[in-house]
Coordinates of C-alpha atoms in Angstrom, one line a residue:
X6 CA 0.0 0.0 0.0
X7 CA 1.4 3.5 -1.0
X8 CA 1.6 5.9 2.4
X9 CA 0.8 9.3 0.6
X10 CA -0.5 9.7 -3.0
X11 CA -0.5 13.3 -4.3
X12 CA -2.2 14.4 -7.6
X13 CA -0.7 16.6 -9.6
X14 CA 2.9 17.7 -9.8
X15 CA 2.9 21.5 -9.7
X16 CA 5.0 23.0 -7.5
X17 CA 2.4 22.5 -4.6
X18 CA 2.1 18.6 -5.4
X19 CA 6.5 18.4 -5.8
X20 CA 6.9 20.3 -2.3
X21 CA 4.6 18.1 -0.5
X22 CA 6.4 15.5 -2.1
X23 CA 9.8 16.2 -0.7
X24 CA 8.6 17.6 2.5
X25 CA 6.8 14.2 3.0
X26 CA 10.1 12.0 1.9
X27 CA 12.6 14.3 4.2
X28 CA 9.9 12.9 6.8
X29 CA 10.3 9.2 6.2
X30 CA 7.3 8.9 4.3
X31 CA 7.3 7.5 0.5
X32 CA 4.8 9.3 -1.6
X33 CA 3.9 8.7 -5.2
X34 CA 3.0 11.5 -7.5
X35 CA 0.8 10.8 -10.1
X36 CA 0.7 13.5 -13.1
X37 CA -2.0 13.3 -15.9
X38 CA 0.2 15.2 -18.2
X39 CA 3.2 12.9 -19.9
X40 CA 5.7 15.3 -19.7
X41 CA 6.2 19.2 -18.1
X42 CA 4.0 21.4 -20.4
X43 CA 6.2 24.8 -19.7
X44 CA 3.1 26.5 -20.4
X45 CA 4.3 30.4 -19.1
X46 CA 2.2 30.7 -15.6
X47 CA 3.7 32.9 -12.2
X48 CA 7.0 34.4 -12.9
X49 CA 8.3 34.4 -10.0
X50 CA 7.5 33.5 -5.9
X51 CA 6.7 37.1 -3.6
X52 CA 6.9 36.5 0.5
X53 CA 8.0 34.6 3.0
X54 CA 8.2 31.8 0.6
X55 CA 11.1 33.2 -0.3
X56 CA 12.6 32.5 3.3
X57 CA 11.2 29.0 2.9
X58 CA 12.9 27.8 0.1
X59 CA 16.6 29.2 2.1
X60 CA 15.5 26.9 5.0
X61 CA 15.0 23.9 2.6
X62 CA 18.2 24.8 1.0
X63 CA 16.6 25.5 -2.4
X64 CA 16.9 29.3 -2.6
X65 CA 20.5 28.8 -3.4
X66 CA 19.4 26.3 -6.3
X67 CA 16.8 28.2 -7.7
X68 CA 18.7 31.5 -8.0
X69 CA 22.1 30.7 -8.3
X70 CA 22.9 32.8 -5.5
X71 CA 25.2 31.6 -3.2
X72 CA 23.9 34.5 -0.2
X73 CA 20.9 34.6 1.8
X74 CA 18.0 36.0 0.2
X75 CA 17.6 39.9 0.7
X76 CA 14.7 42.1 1.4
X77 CA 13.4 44.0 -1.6
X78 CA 13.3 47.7 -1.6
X79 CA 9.9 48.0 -3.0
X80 CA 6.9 46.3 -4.5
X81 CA 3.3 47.2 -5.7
X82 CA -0.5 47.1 -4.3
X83 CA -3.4 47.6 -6.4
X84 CA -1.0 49.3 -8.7
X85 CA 0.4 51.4 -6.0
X86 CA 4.1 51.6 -5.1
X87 CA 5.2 50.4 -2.1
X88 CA 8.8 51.8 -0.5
X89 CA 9.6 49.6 1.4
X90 CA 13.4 51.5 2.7
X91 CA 11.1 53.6 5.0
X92 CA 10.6 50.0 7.3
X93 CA 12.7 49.2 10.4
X94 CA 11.6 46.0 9.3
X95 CA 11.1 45.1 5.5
X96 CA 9.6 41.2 5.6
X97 CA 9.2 41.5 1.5
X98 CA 11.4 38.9 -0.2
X99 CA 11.2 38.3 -3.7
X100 CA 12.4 34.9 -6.3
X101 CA 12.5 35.8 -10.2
X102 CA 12.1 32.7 -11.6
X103 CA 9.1 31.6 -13.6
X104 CA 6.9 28.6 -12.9
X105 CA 8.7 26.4 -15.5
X106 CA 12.4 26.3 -13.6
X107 CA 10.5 26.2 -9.8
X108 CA 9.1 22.9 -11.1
X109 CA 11.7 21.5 -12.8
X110 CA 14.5 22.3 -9.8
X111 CA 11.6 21.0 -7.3
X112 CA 11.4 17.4 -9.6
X113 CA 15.5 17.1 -9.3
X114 CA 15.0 17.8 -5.6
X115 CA 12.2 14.8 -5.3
X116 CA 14.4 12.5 -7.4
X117 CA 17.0 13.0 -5.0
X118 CA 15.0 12.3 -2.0
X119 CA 13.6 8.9 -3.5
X120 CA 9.6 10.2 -4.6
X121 CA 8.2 8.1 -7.1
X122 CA 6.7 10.6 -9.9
X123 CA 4.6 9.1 -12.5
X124 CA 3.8 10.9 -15.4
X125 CA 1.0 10.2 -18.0
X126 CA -0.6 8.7 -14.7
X127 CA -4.7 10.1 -14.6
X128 CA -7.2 9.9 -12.0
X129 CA -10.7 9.3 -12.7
X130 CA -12.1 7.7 -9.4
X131 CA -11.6 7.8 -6.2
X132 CA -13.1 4.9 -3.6
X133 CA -12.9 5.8 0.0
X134 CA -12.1 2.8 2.6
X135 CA -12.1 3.3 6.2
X136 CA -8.2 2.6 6.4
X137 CA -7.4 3.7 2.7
X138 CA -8.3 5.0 -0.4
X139 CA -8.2 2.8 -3.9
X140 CA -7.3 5.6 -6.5
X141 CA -8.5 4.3 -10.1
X142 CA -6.6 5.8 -13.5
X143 CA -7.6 6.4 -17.1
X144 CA -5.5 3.2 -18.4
X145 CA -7.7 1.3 -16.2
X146 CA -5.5 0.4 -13.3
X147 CA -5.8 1.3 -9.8
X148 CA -3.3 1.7 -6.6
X149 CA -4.4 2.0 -3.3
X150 CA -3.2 4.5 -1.0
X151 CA -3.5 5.4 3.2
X152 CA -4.1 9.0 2.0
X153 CA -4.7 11.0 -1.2
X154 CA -3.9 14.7 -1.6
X155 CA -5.2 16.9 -4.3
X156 CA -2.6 19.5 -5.9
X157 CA -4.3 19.6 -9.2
X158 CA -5.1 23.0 -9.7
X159 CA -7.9 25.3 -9.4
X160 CA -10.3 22.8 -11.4
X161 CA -9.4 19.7 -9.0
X162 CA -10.5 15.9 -10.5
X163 CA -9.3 15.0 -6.5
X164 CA -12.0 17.9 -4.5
X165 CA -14.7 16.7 -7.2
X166 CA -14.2 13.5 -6.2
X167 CA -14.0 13.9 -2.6
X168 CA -17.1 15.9 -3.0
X169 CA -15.7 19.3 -1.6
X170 CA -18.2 22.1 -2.5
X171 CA -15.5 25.4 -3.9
X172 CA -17.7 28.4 -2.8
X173 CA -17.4 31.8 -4.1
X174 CA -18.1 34.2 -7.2
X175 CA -17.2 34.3 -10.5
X176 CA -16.6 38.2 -11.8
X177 CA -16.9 37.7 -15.9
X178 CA -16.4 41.9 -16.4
X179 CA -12.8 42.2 -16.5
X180 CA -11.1 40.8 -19.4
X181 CA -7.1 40.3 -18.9
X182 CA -4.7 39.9 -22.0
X183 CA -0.8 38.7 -21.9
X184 CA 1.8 38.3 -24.0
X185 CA 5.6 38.1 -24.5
X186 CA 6.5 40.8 -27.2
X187 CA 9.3 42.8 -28.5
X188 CA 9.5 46.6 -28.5
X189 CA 11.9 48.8 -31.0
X190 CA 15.2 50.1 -28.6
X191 CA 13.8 53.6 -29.2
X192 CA 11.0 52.8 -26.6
X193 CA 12.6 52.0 -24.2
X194 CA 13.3 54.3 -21.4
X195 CA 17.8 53.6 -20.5
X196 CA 17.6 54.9 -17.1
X197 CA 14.4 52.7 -15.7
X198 CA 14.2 50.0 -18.3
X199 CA 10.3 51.4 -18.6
X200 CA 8.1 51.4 -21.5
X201 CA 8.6 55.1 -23.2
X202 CA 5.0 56.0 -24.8
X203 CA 4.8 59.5 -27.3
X204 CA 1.8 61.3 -26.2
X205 CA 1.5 59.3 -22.4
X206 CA 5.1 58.9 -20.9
X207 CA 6.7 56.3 -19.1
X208 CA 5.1 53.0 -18.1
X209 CA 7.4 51.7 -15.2
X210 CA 8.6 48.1 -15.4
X211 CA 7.8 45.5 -12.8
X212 CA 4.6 47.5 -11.2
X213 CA 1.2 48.1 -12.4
X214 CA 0.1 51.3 -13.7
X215 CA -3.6 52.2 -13.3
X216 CA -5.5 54.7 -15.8
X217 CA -9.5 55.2 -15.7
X218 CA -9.8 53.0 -18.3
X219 CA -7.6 50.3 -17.3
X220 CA -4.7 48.5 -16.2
X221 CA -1.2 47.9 -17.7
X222 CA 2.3 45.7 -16.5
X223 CA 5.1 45.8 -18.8
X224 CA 7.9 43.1 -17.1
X225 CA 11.2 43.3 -19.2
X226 CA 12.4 40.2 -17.0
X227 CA 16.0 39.5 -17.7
X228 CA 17.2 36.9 -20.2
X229 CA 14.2 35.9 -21.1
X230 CA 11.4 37.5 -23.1
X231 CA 9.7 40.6 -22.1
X232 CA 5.9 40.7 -21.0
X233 CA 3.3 43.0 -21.5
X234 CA -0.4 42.6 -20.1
X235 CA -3.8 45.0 -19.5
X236 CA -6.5 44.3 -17.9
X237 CA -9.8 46.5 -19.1
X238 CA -13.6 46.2 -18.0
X239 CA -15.3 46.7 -21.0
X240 CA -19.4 47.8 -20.9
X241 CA -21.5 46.0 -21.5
X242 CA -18.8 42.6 -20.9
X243 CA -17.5 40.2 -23.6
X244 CA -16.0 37.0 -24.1
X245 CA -13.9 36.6 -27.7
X246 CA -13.4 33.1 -28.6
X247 CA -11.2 34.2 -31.3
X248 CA -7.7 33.3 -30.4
X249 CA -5.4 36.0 -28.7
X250 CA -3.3 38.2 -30.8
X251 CA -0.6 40.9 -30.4
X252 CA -3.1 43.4 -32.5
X253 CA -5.5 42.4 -30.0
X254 CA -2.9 43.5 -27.0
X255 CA -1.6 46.4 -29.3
X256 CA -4.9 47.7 -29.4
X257 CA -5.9 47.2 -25.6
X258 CA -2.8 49.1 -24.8
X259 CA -4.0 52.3 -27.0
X260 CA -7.6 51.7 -25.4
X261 CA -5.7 51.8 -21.3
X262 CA -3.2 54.5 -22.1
X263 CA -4.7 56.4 -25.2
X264 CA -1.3 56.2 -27.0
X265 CA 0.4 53.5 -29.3
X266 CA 3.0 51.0 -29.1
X267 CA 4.6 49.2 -31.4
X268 CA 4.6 45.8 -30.4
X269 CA 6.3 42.7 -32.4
X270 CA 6.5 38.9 -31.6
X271 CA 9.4 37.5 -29.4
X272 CA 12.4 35.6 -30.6
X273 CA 11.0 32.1 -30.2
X274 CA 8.2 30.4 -28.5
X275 CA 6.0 33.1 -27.0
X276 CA 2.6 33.5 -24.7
X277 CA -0.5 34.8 -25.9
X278 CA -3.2 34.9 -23.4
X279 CA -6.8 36.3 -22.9
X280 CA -8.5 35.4 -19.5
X281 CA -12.1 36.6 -18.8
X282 CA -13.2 37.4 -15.5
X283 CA -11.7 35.7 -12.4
X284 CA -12.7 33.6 -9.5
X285 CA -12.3 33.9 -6.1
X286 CA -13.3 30.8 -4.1
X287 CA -12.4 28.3 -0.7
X288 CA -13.0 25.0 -0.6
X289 CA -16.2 24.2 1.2
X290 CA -13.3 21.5 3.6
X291 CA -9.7 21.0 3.2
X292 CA -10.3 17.4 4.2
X293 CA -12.9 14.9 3.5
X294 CA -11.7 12.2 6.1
X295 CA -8.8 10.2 3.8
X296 CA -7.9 12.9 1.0
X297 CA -6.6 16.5 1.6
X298 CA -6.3 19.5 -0.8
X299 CA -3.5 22.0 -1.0
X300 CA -2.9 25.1 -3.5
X301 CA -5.3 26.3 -6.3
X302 CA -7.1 23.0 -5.4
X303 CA -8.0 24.4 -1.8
X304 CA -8.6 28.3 -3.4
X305 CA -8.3 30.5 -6.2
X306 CA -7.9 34.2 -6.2
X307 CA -7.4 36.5 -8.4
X308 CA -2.9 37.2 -9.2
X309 CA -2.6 40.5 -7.8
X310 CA 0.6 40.8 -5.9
X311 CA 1.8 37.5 -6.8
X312 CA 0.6 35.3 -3.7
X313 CA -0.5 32.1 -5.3
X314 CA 2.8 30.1 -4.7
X315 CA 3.5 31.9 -1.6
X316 CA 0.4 30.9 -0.1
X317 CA 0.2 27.4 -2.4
X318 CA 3.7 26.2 -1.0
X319 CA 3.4 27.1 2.6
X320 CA 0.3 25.1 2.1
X321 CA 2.6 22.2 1.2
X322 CA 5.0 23.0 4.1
X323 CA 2.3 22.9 7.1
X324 CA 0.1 19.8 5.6
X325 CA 3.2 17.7 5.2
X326 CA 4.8 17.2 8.5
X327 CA 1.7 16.8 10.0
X328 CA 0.5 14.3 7.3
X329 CA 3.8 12.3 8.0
X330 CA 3.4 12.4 11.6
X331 CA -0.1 10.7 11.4
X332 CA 1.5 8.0 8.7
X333 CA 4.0 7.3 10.9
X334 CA 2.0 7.0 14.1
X335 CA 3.1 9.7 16.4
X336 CA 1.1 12.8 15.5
X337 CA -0.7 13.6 18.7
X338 CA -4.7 13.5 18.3
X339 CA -6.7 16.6 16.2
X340 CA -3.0 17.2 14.3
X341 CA -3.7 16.6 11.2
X342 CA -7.3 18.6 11.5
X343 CA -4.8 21.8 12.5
X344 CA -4.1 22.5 8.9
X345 CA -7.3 23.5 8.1
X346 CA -7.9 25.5 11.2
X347 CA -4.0 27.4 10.5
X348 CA -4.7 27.6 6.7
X349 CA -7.7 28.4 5.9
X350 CA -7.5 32.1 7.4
X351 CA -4.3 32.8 5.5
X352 CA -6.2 32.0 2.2
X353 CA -9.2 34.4 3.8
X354 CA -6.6 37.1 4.3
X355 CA -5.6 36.3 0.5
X356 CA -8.4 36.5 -0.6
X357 CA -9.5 40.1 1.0
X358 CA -5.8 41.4 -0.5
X359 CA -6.8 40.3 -3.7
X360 CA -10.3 41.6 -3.6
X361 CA -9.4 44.8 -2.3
X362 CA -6.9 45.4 -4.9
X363 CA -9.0 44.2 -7.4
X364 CA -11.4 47.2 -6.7
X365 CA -8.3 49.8 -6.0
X366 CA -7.5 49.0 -10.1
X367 CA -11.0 49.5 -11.1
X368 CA -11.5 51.8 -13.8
X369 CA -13.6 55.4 -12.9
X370 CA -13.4 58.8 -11.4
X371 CA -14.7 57.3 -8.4
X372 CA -12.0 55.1 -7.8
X373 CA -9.6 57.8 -8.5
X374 CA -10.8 59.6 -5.4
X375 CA -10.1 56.5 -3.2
X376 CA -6.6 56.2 -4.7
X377 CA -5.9 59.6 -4.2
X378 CA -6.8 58.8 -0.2
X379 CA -4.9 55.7 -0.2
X380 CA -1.6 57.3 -1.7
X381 CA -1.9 59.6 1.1
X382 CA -2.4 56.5 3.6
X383 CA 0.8 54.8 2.1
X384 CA 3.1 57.9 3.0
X385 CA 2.7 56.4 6.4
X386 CA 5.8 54.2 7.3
X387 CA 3.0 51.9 9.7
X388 CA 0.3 51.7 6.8
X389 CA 2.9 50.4 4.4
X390 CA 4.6 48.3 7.4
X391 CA 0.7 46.5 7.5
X392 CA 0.2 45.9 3.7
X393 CA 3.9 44.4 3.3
X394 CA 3.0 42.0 6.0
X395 CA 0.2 41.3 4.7
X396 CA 0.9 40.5 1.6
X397 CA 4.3 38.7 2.1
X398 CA 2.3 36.3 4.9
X399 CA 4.7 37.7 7.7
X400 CA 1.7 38.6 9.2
X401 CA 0.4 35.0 10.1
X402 CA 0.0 33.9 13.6
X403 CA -1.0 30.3 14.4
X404 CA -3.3 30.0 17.4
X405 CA -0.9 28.9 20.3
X406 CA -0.4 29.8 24.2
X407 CA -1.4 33.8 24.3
X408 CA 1.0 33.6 27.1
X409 CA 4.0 32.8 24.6
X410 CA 4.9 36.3 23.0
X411 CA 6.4 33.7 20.1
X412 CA 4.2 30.9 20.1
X413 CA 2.9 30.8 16.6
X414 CA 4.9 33.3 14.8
X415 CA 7.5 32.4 11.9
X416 CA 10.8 31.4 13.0
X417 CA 13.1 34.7 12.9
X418 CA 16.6 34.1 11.1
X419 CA 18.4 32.7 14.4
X420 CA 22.2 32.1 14.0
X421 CA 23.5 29.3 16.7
X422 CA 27.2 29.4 18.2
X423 CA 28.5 26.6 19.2
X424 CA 32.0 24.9 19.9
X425 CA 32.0 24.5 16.2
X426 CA 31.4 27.8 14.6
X427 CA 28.1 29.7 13.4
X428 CA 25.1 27.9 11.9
X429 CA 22.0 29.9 10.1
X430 CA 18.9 28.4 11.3
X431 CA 18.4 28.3 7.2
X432 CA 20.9 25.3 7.1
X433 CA 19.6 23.2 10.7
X434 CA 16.3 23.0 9.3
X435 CA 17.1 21.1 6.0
X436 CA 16.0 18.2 7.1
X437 CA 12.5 19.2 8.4
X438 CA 13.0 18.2 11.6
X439 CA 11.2 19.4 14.6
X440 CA 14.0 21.6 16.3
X441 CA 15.3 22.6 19.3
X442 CA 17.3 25.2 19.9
X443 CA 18.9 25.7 23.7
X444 CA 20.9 28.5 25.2
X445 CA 21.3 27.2 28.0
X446 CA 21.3 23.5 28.3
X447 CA 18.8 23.2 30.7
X448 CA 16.4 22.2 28.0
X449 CA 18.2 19.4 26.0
X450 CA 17.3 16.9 28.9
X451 CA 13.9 18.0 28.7
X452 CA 13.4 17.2 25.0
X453 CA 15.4 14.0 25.3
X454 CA 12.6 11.2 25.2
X455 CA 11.6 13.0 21.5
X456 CA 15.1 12.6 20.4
X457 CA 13.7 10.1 17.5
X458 CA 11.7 13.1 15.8
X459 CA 13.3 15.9 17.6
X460 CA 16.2 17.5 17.0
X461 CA 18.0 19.3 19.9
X462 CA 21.2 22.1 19.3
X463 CA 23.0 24.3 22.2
X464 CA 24.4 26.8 21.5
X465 CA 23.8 30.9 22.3
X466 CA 21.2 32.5 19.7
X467 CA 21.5 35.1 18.0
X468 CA 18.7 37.3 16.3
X469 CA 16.2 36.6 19.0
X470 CA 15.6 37.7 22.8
X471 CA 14.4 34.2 23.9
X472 CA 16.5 32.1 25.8
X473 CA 15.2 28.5 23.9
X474 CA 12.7 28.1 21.3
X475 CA 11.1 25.1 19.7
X476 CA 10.7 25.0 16.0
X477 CA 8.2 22.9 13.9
X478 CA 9.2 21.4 10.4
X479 CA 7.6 24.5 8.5
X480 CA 9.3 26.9 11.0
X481 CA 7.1 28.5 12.8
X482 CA 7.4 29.0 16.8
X483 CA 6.0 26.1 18.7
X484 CA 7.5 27.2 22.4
X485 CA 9.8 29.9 23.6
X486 CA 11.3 29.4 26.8
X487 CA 9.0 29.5 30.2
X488 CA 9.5 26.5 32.4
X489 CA 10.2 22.6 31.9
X490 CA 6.7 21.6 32.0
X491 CA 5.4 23.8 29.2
X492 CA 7.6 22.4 27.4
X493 CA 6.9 19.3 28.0
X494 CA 3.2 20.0 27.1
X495 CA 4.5 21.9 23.7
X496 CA 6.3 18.4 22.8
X497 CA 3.8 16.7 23.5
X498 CA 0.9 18.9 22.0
X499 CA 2.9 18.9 18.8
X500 CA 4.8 15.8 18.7
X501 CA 3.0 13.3 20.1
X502 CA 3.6 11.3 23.5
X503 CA 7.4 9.8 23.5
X504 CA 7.9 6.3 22.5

């Protein structure tokens, strides 16, 4: 019998995958689509994910950066710019790399750790048994499996089958176009790498830029080709069946900024893509007893800001130590029910991000007015401080003891000293370990009957005022240090009772 099978090998499906395997546990993938599409989807991963990725020691992979990652300066919401120098405290990281390479670096990654990925592999039944669940594919076989997860996207095979209701709305006014396109040099701005328009001005790269009649992004992205998209609300709405072309685009951009670009195709391969309208739903349950959902299969929202793989991932990261631990046989009762009750408000939170700067881009005098207030809001180093947290995730605080100041929160960047030199917390949680970290050595005793899923390290911290804390696999704060017994009750509240 296979312990975990996950369907659908995005980069929410490959993460629960190797988070699951660096537990012990041996899932299968099971991927409908013979071989990686490289269809052009996120281009690139905004948040704490970011942070993530350094603590599994993929950040280094994925960018070829051999430092930490860095804080950005700035960033945009609902097509405002954000400064983010004016924070004490800037918790906006961002990773440039599109979809295509997150995937493929997250499939060498599951290779290494042993997951079995089977491609060309479709489901089309699921059968619910009290102590398993037989999974049936298109070619007529079926495997049988303790648990299934769902990472197939927005329009999941696996929540159908489970019989998840996906409540929400469906807004079919807004009609988005995309495209990769070349622009002559002479439009080009040299200082800003912008978009120079004759009889407009200077479309900013990497930001949206609002008009009353629309919404444009121009994204010259380095070594690869540049993107240009609009969004527009036409009256009364419409939906073109025609396929996508860069007249089409070249025209919406004349209609949004009432001046013309030239646009031409890219060198190669290129994206041409019309969306209309956009949903914004939560599944009904994250779990239907035997089979979970994570990612666009658990909620969809509309892009802006870029949190679908920060919020998708992280998804990945709490469901799959605590899916392990129940696999395994130690997860202490009502674990596994916990990643519902911590995840589904962070996709709440999403969603009102998205929804409120869906209606900041709207086109209209009115909404001029509001923007004109909300600019003024932004000059405030606290508002700005509020919306970055928001909308990297820093904000997120899991319930836990009110009495623990920590308890809850995201792990900061701890470095340990010990006898043997400086260690990042990035490179002790590798493994996905529960974790331990002791300034004192009055602790280690106290954690030692969890040494076989615990991991303990003394050492004097550095980056945080608390004497000990105790980490979970997707590094957040389980305990910061009060007495023996409440740690003893955060081990076992987490962890399970020792064997």
């Amino acid at each position: 019998m296979i312990d975990v099978a996950i369907v659908g090998a995005g980069p929410n499906g490959l993460m629960l995958a190797c988070e699951l395997a660096l537990a012990g546990v041996h899932p299968v993938v099971l991927e409908r689509h013979a071989a990686p599409t490289g269809e052009p989807r996120a281009n690139g991963l905004v948040g704490q994910v970011v942070r993530l990725l350094d603590r599994r020691g993929l950040y280094a992979r994925l960018s070829g950066e051999s430092t930490p990652p860095a804080p950005q300066p700035a960033f945009t919401f609902g097509a405002f710019p954000l400064d983010l120098t004016m924070l004490a405290e800037n918790p906006h990281y961002v990773l440039g790399v599109p979809q295509a390479q997150l995937e493929a670096g997250l499939a060498v990654r599951a290779a290494e750790l042993g997951v079995d990925l089977r491609r060309g592999h479709e489901v089309v039944d699921l059968r619910q048994r009290l102590d398993a669940v037989e999974v049936h594919l298109a070619d007529g076989t079926q495997l049988t499996s303790r648990f299934v997860v769902g990472a197939d996207g927005g329009r999941s095979v696996v929540r159908r089958l489970a019989g998840i209701d996906f409540p929400g709305v469906t807004n079919d006014r807004s009609i988005s176009r995309t495209a990769t396109v070349t622009v002559p040099a002479s439009s080009l701005d040299p200082e800003t790498g912008g978009l120079r328009v004759p009889g407009y001005g200077v479309v900013p790269p990497f930001q949206h830029t609002r008009t009353t009649r629309g919404l444009i992004a121009w994204a010259p992205f380095p070594g690869r080709p540049a993107i240009l998209s609009t969004t527009e609300w036409p009256d009364p709405p419409t939906n073109d069946e025609t396929p996508m072309s860069l007249a089409e685009l070249r025209a919406s951009v004349a209609r949004v900024l009432g001046a013309d670009i030239p646009l031409g195709p890219p060198d190669g391969p290129g994206l041409l893509r019309r969306l209309t309208g956009r949903n914004t739903r939560i599944a009904a349950r994250y779990r239907a007893d035997r089979v979970l959902l994570v990612g666009d299969a658990a909620h969809v929202h509309p892009a802006m800001g870029g949190p679908g793989l920060n919020l998708g991932l992280q998804d990945a990261v709490n469901l799959g130590w605590k899916l392990a631990a129940t696999v395994r046989g130690w997860a202490p009762k009502g674990l596994l029910d916990t990643y519902e009750s911590e995840r589904r408000p962070v996709a709440e939170r999403v969603v009102m991000s998205t929804q409120a700067q869906s209606a900041l881009i709207g086109p209209g005098d009115e909404i001029s007015g509001l923007r004109e207030l909300f600019a003024e809001l932004l000059r405030k180093p606290e508002v700005t401080g509020h919306i970055a947290a928001l909308m990297s995730g820093a904000d997120i605080r899991y319930p836990a003891d009110p009495a623990d100041p920590l308890a809850g929160r995201c792990a900061p960047d701890v470095v340990v000293h010990t006898e043997h030199g400086a260690t990042r917390l990035a490179e002790l949680t590798r493994t996905a370990r529960p974790l331990l970290l002791d300034s004192t050595g009055a602790y280690a005793g106290i954690a030692a009957p969890w040494r076989d899923r615990v991991d303990v390290v003394t050492g004097s911290l550095e980056g945080t005022t608390a004497a000990a804390l105790l980490v979970r696999p997707d590094c957040f704060i389980a305990w910061s240090a009060g007495d023996a017994g409440t740690l003893r009750a955060s081990l076992a509240h987490h962890f399970g009772l020792p064997r």
